[in-house]
PDB file of C-alpha atoms in Angstrom:
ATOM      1  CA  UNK A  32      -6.498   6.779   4.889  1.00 84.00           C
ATOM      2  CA  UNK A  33      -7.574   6.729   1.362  1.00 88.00           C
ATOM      3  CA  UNK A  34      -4.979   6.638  -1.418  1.00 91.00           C
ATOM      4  CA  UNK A  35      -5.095   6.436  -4.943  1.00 90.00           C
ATOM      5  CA  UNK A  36      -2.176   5.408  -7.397  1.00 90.00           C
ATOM      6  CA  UNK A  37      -1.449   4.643 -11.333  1.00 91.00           C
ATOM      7  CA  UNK A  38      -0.725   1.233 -11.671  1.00 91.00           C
ATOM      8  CA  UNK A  39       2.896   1.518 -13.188  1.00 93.00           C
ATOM      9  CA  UNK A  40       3.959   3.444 -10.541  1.00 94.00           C
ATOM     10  CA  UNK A  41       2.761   1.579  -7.034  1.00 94.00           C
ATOM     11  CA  UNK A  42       4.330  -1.777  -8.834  1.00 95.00           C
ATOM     12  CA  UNK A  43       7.931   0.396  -9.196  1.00 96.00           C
ATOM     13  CA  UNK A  44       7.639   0.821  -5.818  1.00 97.00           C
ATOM     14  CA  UNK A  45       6.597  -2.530  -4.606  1.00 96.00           C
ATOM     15  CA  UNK A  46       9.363  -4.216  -6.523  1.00 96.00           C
ATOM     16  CA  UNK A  47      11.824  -1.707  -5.283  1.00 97.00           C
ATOM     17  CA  UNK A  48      11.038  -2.637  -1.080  1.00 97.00           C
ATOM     18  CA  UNK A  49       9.883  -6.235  -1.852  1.00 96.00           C
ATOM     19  CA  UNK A  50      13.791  -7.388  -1.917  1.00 95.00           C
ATOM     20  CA  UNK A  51      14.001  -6.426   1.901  1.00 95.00           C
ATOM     21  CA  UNK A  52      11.072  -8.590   2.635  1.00 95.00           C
ATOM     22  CA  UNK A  53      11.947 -11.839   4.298  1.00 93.00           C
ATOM     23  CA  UNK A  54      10.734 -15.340   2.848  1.00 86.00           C
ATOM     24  CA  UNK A  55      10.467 -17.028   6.024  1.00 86.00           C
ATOM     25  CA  UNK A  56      10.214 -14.888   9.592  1.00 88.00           C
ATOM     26  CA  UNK A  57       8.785 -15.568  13.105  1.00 89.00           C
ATOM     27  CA  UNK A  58       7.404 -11.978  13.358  1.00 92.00           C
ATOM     28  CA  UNK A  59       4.716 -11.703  10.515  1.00 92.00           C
ATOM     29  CA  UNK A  60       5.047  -7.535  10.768  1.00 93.00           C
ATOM     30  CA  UNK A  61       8.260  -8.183   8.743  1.00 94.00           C
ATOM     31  CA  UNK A  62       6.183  -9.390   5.985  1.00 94.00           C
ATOM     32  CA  UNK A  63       4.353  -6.293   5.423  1.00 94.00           C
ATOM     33  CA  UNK A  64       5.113  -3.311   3.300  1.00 95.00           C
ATOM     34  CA  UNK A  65       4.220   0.025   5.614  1.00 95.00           C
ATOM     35  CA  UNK A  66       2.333   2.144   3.510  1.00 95.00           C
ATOM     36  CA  UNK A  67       3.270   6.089   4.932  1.00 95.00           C
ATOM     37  CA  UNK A  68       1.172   8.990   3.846  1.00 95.00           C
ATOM     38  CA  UNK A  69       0.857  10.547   7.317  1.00 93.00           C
ATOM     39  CA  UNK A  70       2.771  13.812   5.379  1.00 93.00           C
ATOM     40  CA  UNK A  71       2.395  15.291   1.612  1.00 93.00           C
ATOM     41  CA  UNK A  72       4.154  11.775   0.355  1.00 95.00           C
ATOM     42  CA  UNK A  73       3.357   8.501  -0.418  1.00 96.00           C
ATOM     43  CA  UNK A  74       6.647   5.854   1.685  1.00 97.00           C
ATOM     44  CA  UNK A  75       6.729   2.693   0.943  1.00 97.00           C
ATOM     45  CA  UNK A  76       9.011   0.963   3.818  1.00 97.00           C
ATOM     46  CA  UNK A  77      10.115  -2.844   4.301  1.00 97.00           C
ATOM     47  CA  UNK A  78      12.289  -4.222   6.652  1.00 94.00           C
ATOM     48  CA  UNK A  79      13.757  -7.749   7.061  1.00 93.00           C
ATOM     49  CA  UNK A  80      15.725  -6.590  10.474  1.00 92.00           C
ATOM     50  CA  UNK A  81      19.214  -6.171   8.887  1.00 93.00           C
ATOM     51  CA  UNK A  82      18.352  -4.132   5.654  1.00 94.00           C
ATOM     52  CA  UNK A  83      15.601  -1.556   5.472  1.00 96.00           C
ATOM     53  CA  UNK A  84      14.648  -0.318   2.405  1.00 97.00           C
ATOM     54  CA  UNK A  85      11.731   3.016   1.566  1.00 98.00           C
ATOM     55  CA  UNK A  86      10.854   4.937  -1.566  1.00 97.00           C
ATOM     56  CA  UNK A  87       8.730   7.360  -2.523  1.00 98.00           C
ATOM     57  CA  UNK A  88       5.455   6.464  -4.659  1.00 97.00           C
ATOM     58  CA  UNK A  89       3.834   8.930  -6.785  1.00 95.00           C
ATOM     59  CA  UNK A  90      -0.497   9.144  -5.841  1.00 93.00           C
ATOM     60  CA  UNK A  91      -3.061  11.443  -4.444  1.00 94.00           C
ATOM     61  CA  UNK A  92      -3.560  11.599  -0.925  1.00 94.00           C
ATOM     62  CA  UNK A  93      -7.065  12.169  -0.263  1.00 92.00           C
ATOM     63  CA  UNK A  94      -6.724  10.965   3.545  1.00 90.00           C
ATOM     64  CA  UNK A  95      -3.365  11.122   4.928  1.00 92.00           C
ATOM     65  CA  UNK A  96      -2.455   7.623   7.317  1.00 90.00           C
ATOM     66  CA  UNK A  97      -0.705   4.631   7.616  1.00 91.00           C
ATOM     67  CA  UNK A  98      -0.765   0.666   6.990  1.00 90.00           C
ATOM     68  CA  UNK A  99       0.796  -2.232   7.068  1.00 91.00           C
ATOM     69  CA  UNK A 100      -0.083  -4.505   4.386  1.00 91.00           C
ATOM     70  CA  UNK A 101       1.052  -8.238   3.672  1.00 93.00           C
ATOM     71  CA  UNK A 102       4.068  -7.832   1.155  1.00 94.00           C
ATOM     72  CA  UNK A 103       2.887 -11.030  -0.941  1.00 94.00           C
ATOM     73  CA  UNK A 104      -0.699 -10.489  -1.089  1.00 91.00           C
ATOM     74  CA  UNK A 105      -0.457  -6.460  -1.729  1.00 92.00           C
ATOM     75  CA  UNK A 106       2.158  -6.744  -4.618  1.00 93.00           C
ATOM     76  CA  UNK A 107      -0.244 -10.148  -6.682  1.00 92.00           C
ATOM     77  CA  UNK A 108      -3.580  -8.125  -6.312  1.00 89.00           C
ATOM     78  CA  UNK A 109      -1.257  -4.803  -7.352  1.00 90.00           C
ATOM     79  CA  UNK A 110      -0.416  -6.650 -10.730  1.00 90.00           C
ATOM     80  CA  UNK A 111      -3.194  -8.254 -11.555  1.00 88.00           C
ATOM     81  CA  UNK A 112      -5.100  -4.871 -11.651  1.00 84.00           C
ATOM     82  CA  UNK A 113      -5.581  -2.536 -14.206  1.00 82.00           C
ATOM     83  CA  UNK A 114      -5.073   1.307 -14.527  1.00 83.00           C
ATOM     84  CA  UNK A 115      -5.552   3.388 -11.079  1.00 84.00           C
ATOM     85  CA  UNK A 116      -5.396   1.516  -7.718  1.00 84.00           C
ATOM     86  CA  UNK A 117      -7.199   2.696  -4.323  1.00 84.00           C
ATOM     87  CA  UNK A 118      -6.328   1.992  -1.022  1.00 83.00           C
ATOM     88  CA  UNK A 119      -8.737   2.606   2.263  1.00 78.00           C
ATOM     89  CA  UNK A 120      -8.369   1.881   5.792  1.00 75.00           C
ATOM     90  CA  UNK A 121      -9.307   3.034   9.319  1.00 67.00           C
ATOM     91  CA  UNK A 122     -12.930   3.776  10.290  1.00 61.00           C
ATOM     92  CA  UNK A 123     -15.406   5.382   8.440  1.00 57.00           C
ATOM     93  CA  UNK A 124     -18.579   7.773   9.585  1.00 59.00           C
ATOM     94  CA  UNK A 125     -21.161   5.126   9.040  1.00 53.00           C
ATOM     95  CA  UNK A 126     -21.065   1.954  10.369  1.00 49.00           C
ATOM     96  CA  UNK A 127     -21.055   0.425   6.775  1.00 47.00           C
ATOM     97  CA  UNK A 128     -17.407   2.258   6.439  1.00 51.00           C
ATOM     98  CA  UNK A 129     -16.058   1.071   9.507  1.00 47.00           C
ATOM     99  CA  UNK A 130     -13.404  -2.061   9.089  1.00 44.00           C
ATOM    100  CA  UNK A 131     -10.506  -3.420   9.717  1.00 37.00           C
ATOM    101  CA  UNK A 132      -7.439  -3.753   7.581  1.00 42.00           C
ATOM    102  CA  UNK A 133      -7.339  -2.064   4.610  1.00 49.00           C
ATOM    103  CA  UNK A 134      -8.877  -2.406   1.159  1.00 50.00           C
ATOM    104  CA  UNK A 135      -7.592  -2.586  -2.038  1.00 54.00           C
ATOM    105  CA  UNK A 136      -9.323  -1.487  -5.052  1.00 53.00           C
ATOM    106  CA  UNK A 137      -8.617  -1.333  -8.799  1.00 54.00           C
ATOM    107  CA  UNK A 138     -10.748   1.511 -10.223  1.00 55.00           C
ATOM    108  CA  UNK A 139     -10.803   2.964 -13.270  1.00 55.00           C
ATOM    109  CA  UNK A 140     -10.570   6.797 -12.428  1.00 52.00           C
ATOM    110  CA  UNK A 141      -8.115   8.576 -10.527  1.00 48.00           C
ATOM    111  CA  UNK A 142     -10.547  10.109  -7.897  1.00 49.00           C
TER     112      UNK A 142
END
């Protein structure tokens, strides 16, 4: 998967699904934020177990996927970057590009 959003409009959409992530929880997957662009859209989705909450994010797709990232860490490294954000994740053709997790990178151009 390899995203690539504005700034402005990835924190609109963390603050939006960051209320239905729990402070405290005995299953850590609950204190993610599912990152959806398996289709033509961007989902954000968070879920405490009783409330759900998803919106839409505005970015280029230029691999469709999914990921779950850790709510807390995602939405600190989200504001303290600048301009364009890109995500990565799953395995790459070289060894080099292969890892785990996902990757977030502030970038100054949109590619």
């Amino acid at each position: 998967m390899k995203l690539t959003f504005q700034k402005t409009a990835l924190l609109n959409g963390i603050n939006i699904v960051l209320k239905a992530v729990p402070s405290k929880t005995t299953m850590p997957i609950l204190e993610c934020i599912l990152i959806d662009a398996s289709t033509d859209e961007i989902k954000l989705t968070a879920n405490d177990m009783e409330l759900g909450i998803e919106t839409k994010v505005e970015g280029d797709i230029l691999e469709k996927g999914k990921i779950a990232l850790d709510a807390k860490l995602f939405s600190e490294i989200a504001r303290k970057t600048f301009g364009f954000l890109r995500i990565f994740s799953g395995k790459g053709k070289t060894p080099e590009e292969n890892f785990l997790g996902g990757l977030v990178m502030p970038s100054n151009q949109q590619n």
